[in-house]
CSV table of C-alpha atoms in Angstrom, one decimal:
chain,number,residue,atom,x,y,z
A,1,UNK,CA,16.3,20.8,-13.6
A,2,UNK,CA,19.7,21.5,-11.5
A,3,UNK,CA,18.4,24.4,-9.7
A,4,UNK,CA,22.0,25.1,-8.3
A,5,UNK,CA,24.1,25.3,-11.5
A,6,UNK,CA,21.4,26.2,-14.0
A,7,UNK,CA,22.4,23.8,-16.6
A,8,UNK,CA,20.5,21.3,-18.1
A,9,UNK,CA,18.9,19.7,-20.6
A,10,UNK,CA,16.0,21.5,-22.2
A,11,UNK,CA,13.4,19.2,-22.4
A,12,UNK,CA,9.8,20.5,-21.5
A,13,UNK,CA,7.9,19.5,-19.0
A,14,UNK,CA,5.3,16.9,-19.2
A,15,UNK,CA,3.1,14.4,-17.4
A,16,UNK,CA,3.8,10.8,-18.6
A,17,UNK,CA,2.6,7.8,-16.7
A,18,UNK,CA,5.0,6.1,-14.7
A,19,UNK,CA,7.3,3.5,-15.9
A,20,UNK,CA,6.9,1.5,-12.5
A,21,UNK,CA,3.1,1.1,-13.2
A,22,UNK,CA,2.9,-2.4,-15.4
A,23,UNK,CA,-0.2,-2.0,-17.1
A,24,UNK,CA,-0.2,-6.1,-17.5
A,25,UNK,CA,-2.4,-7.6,-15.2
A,26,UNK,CA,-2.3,-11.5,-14.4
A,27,UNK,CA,-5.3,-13.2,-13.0
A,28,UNK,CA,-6.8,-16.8,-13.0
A,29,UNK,CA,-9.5,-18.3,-15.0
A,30,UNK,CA,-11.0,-18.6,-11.4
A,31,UNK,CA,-11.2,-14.9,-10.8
A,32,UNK,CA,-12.4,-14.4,-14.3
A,33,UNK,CA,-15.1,-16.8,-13.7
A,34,UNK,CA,-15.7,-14.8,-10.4
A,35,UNK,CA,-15.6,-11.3,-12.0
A,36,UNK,CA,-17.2,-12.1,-15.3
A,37,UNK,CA,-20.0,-9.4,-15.3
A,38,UNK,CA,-17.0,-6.8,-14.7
A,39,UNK,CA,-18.5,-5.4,-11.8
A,40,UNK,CA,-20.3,-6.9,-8.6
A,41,UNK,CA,-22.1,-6.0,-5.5
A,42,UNK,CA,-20.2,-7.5,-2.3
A,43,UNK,CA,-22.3,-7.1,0.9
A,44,UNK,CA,-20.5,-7.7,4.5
A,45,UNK,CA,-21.2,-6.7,8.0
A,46,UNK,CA,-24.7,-4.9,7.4
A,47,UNK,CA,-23.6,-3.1,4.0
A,48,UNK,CA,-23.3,-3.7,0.3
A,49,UNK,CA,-20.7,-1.7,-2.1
A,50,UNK,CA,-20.3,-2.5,-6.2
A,51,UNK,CA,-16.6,-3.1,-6.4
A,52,UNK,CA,-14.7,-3.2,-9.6
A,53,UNK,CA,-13.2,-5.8,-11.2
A,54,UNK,CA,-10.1,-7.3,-11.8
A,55,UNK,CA,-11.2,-6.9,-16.0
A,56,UNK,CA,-12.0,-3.4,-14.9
A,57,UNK,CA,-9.3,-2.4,-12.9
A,58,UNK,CA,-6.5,0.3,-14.9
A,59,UNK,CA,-3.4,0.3,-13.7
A,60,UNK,CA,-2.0,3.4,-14.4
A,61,UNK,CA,-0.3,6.3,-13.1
A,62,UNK,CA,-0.7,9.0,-10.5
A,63,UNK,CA,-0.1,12.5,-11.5
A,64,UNK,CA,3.7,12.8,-11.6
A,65,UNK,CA,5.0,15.7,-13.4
A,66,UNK,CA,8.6,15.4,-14.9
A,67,UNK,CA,11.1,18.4,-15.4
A,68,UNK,CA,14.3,18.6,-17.5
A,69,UNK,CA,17.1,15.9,-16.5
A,70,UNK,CA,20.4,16.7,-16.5
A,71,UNK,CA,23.2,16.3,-18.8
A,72,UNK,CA,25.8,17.5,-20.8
A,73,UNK,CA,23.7,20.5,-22.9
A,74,UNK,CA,25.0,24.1,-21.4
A,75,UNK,CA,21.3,25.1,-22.1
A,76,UNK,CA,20.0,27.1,-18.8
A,77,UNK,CA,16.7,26.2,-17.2
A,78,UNK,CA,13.7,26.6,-19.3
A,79,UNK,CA,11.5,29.2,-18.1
A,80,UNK,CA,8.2,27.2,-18.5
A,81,UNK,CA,9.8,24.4,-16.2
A,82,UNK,CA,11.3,26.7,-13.5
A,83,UNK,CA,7.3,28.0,-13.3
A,84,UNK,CA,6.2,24.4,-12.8
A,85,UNK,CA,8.5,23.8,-9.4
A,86,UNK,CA,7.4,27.0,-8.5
A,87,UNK,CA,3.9,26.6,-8.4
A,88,UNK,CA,4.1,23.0,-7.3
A,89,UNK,CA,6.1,24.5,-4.1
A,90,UNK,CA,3.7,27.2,-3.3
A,91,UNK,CA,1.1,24.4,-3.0
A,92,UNK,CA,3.2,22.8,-0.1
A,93,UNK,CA,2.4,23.7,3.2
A,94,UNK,CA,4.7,25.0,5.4
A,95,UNK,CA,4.3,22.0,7.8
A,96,UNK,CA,5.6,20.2,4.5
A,97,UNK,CA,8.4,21.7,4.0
A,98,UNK,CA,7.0,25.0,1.7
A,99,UNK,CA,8.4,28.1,0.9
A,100,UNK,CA,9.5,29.7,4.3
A,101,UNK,CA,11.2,32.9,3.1
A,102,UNK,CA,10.3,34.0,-0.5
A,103,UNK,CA,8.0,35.9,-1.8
A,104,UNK,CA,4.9,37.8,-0.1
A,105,UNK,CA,3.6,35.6,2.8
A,106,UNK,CA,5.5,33.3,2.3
A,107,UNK,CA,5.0,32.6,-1.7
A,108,UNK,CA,7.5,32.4,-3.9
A,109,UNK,CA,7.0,34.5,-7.0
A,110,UNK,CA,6.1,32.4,-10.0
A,111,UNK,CA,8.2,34.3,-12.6
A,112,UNK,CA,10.0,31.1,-14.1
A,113,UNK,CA,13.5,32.7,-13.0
A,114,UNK,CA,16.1,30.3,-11.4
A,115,UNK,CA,16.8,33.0,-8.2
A,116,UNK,CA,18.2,32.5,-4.7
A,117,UNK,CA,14.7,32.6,-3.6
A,118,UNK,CA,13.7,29.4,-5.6
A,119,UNK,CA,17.2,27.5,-4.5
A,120,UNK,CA,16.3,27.8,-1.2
A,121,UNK,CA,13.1,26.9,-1.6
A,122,UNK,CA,13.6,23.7,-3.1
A,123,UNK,CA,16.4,23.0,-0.8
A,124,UNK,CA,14.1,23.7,2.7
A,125,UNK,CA,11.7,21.1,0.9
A,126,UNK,CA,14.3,18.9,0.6
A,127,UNK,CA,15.5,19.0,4.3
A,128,UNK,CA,12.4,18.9,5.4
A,129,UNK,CA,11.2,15.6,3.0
A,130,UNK,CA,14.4,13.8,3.4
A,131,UNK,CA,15.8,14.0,6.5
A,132,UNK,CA,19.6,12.8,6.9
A,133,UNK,CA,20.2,12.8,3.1
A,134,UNK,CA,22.0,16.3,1.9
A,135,UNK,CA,19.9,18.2,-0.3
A,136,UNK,CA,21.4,19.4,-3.7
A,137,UNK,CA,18.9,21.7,-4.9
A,138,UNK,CA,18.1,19.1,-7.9
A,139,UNK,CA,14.6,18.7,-9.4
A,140,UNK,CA,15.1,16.1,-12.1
A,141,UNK,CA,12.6,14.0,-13.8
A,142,UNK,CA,11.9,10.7,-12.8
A,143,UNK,CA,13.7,11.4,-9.3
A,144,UNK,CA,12.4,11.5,-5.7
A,145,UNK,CA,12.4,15.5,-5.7
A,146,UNK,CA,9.7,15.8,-8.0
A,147,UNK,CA,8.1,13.5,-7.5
A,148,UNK,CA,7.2,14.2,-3.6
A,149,UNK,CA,6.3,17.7,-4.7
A,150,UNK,CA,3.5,16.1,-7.5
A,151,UNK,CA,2.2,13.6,-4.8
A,152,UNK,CA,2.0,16.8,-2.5
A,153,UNK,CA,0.6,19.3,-4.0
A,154,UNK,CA,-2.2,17.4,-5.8
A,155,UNK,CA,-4.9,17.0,-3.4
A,156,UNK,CA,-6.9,14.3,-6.0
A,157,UNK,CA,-4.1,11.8,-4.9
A,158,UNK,CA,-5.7,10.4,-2.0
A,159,UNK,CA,-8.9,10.0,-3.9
A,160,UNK,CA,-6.6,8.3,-7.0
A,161,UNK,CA,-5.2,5.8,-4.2
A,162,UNK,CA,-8.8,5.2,-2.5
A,163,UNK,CA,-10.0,4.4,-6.0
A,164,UNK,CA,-7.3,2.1,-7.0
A,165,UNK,CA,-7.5,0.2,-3.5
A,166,UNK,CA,-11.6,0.0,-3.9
A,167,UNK,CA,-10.9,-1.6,-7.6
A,168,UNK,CA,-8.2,-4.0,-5.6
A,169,UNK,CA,-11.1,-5.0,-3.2
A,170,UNK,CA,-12.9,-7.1,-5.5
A,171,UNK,CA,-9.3,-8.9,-6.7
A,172,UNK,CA,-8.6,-9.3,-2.7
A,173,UNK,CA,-11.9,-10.4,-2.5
A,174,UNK,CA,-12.0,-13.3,-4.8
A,175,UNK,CA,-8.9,-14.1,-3.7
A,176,UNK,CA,-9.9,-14.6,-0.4
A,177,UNK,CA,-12.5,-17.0,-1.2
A,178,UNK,CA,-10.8,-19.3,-3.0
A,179,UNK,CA,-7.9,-19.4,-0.1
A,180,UNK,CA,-10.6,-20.3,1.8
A,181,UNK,CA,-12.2,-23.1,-0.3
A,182,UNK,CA,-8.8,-24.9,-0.7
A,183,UNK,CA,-8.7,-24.5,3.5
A,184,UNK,CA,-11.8,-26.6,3.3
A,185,UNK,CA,-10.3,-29.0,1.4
A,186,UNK,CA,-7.8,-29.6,3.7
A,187,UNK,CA,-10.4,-29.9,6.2
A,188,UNK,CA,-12.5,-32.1,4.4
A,189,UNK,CA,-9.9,-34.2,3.7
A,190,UNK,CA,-8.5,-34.8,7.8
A,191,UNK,CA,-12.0,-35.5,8.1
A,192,UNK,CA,-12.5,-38.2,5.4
A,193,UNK,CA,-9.3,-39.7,5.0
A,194,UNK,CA,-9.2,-41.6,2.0
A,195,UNK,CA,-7.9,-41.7,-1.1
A,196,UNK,CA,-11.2,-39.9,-2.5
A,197,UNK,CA,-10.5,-36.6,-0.7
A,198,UNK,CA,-7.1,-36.7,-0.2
A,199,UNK,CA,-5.2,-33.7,-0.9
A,200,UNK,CA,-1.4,-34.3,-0.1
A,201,UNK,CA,-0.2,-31.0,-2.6
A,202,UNK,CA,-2.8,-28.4,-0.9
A,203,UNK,CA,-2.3,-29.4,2.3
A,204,UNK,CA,1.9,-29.4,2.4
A,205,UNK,CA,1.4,-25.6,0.6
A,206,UNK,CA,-0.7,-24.5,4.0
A,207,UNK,CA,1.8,-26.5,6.1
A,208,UNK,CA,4.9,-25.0,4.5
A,209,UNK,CA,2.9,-21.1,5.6
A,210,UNK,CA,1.7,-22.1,8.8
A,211,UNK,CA,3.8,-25.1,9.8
A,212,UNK,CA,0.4,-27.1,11.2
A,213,UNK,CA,2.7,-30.0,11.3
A,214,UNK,CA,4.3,-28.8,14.6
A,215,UNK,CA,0.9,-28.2,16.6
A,216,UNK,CA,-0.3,-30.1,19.6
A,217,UNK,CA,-4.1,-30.0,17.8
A,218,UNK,CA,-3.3,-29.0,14.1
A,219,UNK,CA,-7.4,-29.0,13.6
A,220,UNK,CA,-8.1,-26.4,16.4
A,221,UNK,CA,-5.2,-24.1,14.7
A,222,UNK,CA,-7.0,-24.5,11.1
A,223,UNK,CA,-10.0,-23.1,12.7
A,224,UNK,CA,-8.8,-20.1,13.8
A,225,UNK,CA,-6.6,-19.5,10.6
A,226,UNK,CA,-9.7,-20.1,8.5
A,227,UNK,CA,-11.7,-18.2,10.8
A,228,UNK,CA,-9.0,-15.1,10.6
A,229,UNK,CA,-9.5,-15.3,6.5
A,230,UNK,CA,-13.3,-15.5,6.9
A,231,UNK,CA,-12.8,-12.4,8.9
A,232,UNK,CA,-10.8,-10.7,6.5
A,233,UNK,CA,-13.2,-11.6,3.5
A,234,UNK,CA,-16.0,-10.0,5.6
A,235,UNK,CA,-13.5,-6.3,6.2
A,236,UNK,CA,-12.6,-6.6,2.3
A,237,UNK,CA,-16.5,-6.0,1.8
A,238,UNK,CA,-16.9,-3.2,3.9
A,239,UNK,CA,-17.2,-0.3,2.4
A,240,UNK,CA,-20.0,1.6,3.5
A,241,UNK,CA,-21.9,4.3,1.3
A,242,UNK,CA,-23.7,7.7,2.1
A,243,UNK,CA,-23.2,10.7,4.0
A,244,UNK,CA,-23.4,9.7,7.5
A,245,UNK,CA,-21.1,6.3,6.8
A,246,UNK,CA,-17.6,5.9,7.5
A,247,UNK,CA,-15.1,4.3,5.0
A,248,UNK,CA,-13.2,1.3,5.6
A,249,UNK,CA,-10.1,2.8,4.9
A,250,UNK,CA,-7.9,5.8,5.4
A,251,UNK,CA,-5.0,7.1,3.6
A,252,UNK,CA,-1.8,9.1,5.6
A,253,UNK,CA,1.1,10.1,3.6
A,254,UNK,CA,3.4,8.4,6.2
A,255,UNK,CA,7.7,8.5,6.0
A,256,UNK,CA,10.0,6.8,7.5
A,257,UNK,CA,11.4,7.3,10.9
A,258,UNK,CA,15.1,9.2,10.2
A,259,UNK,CA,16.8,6.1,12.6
A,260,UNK,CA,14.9,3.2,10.5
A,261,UNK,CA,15.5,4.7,7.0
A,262,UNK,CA,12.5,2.3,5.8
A,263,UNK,CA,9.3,3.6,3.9
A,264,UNK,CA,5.8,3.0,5.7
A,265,UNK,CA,3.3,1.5,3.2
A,266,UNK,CA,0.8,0.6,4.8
A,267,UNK,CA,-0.6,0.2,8.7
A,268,UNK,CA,-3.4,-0.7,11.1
A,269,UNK,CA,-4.3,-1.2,14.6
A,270,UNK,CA,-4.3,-5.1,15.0
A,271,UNK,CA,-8.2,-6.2,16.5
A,272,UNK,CA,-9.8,-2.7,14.8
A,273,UNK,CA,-12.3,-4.3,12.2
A,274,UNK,CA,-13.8,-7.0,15.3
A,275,UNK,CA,-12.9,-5.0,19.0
A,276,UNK,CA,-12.0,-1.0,18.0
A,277,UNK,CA,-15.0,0.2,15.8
A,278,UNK,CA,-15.8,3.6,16.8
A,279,UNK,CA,-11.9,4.0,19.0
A,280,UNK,CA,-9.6,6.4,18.7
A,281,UNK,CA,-5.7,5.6,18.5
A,282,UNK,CA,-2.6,6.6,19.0
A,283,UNK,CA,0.2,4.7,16.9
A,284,UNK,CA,3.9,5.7,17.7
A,285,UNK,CA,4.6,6.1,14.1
A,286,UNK,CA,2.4,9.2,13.7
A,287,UNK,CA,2.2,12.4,15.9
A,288,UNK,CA,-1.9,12.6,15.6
A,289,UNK,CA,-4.6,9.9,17.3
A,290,UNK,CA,-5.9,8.0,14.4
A,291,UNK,CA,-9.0,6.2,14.2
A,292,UNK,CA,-8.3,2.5,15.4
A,293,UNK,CA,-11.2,1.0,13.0
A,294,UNK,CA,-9.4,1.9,9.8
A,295,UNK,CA,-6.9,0.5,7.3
A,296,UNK,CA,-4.2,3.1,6.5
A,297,UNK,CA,-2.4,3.2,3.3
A,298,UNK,CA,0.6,5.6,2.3
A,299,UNK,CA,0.9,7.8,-0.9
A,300,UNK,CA,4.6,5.6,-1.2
A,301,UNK,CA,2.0,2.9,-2.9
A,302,UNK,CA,1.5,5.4,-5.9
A,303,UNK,CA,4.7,4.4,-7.3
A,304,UNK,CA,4.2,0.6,-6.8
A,305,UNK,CA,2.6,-2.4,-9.1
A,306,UNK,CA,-0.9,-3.6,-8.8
A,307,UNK,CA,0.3,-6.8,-6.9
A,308,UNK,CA,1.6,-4.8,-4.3
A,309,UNK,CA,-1.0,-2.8,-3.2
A,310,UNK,CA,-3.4,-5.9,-3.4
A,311,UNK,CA,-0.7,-7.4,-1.1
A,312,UNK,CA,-0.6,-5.1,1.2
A,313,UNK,CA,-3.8,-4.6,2.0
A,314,UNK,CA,-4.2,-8.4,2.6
A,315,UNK,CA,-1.3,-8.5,4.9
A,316,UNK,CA,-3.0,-5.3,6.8
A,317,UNK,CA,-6.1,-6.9,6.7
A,318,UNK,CA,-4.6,-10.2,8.8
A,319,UNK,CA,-3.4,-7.3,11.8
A,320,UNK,CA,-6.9,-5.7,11.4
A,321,UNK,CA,-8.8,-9.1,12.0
A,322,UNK,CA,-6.7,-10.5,14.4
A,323,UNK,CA,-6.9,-10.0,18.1
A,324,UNK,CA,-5.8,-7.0,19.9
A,325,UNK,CA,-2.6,-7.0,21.6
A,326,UNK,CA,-2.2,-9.0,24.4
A,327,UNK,CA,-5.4,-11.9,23.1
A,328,UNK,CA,-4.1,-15.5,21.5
A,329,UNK,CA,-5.3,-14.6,18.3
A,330,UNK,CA,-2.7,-11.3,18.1
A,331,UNK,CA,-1.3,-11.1,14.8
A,332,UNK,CA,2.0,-9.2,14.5
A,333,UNK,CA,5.0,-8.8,12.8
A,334,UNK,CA,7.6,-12.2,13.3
A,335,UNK,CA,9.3,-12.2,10.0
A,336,UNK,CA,8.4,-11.7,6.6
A,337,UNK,CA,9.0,-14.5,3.7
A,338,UNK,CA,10.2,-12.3,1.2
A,339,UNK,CA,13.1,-10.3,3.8
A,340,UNK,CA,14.0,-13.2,5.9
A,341,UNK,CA,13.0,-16.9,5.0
A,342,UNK,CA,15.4,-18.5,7.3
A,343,UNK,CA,13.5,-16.8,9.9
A,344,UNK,CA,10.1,-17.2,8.9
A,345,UNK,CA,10.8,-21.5,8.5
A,346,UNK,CA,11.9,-20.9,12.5
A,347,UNK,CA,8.3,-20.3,13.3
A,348,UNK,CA,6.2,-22.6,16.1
A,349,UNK,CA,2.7,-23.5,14.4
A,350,UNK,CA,1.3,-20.4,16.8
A,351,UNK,CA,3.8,-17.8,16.0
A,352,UNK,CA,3.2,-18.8,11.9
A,353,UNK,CA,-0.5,-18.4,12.4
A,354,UNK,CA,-0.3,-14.9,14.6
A,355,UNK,CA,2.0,-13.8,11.7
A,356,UNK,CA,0.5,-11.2,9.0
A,357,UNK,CA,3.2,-12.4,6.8
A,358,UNK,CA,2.1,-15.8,6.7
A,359,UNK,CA,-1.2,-15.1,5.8
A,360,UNK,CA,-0.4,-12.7,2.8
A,361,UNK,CA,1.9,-15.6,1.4
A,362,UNK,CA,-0.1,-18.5,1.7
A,363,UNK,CA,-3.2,-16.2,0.4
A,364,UNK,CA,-0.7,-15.3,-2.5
A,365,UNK,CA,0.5,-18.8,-3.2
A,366,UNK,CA,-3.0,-20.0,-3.9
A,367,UNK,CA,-3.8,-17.8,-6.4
A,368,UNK,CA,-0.8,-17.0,-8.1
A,369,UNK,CA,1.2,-20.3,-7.8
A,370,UNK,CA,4.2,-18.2,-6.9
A,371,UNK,CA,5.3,-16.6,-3.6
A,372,UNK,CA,5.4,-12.9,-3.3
A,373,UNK,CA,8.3,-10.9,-3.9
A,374,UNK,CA,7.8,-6.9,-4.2
């Protein structure tokens, strides 16, 4: 819908599911094997949740709505459509970027007409969503305009994305555990080298993540890097139940910084599943103190596969079960595989293993035989 002109194409509104959502989902005969009752109970840190499956997991869309597109029909602006924006803006806080000036307290009047009252609506939200790009007073379908306004004005959003990254857990989980079974096999086979254990191909694939073969005491580095992934399988399970327990994870619709011009998808504070249970934080990315014992994950991982949010919540949980900043066992930020692989070959054995990145590849590599690429 070009709010501006008034001219577009006349096709109604309707919720479709999104085109970036593949519904195909590839898994090994290993997690099947894992996962073959569809559902399972996994218990860590004092607490037991059922998790769903990967055979039960649906990969399908959040609520987007999608108005007319435009093109080259001299039709005006359906009056159905028109309705729609203006009911999805009158949902928007002010805070948010909702109607400022129209309407009584603030409202816009949902009469389906294309006014001046409705432009400049649309174009506050705009200015107010995406800061240092001009607005144009365009609500098309498919297009970042309307979709913002779907993602906030439906409050069941955040309980779609908790639901989708509980159904992850149990893929996350599984493939935790066999990261860490072929981390054993390494180990077994430094300790019994012969040609019975030997394991030449598993143990190049962790060198080529963690880069063991430049350590002054490559055994004492495994340890920690298997004890970081035991840690991680214990968070995964975490997900406590009942009214006076907390969830494992939290959900901020997050942006970007206007000077970085990059999309937050997911955070956490590094040490908050072992040291900050119970803390309060303060990250410079938000304006409000966040809870420190948390994994956050943003409403921009509606629009993104089912690999990726599985990905990112294994690279958030490698911060989360790390140390806090300032111990050895600190993971950070060095370089990421799939942005920078010249940089991320750089890497000392103890900057590869205190890297988040590292972990979330070689977790990836295991079980997908690939590395990961968004």
């Amino acid at each position: 819908m070009n709010v501006g002109s008034c001219r577009c194409r006349g096709d109604r509104f309707k919720i479709e599911p999104d085109p970036l959502f593949p519904i195909d989902i590839k898994h090994n005969l290993f997690v099947g094997w894992l996962l073959m009752t569809r559902s399972f109970a996994y218990c860590a840190a004092g607490t037991c949740t059922d998790v769903v499956s990967v055979d039960a997991y649906r990969d399908i869309s959040a609520p987007v709505g999608a108005l007319e597109n435009r093109g080259a029909s001299l039709r005006g602006n359906l009056k159905p459509d028109v309705l729609i924006v203006q009911q999805l803006l009158n949902k928007i806080a002010m805070a948010e970027g909702g109607p400022t000036s129209a309407g009584s307290s603030g409202r816009l009047q949902e009469d389906g007409l294309c006014g001046p009252r409705t432009r400049l609506a649309i174009q506050k939200f705009q200015e107010k969503q995406f800061p240092g790009k001009r607005p144009d007073t365009i609500v098309d379908k498919a297009q970042r305009t309307i979709y913002r306004l779907n993602q906030l004005a439906a409050p069941e959003v955040d309980d779609f994305l908790k639901a989708k990254a509980v159904a992850s857990l149990g893929i996350v989980a599984s493939y935790l555990v066999r990261t860490l079974a072929r981390i054993d096999l390494v180990r077994l086979s430094w300790m019994t080298p012969n040609a019975q254990f030997n394991n030449t191909k598993e143990e190049a694939r962790l060198n080529f993540h963690f880069h063991l073969d430049r350590s002054s005491d490559k055994r004492r580095d495994l340890d920690m890097i298997r004890r970081t992934y035991q840690t991680m399988l214990a968070a995964s399970g975490y997900v406590p139940k009942g009214p006076n327990q907390k969830s494992a994870f939290g959900f901020l619709d997050t942006r970007p910084k206007e000077a970085l011009g990059e999309v937050q998808y997911a955070w956490a504070y590094a040490g908050g599943f072992l040291y900050l249970q119970g803390v309060d934080g303060h990250s410079a990315l938000h304006e409000t103190n966040l809870r420190a014992d948390q994994i956050y994950l943003s409403r921009s991982l509606l629009n993104a596969h089912e690999g990726a949010i599985i990905y990112a919540i294994t690279h958030e949980l490698a911060h989360f079960c790390g140390g806090v900043h300032g111990d050895i066992d600190y993971i950070e930020d060095r370089a990421y595989f799939h942005k920078d692989r010249k940089k991320c070959e750089k890497l000392d054995a103890y900057q590869a293993m205190t890297n988040a990145d590292s972990y979330g590849q070689y977790n990836w590599e295991v079980n997908r035989n690939t590395h990961y690429q968004p």
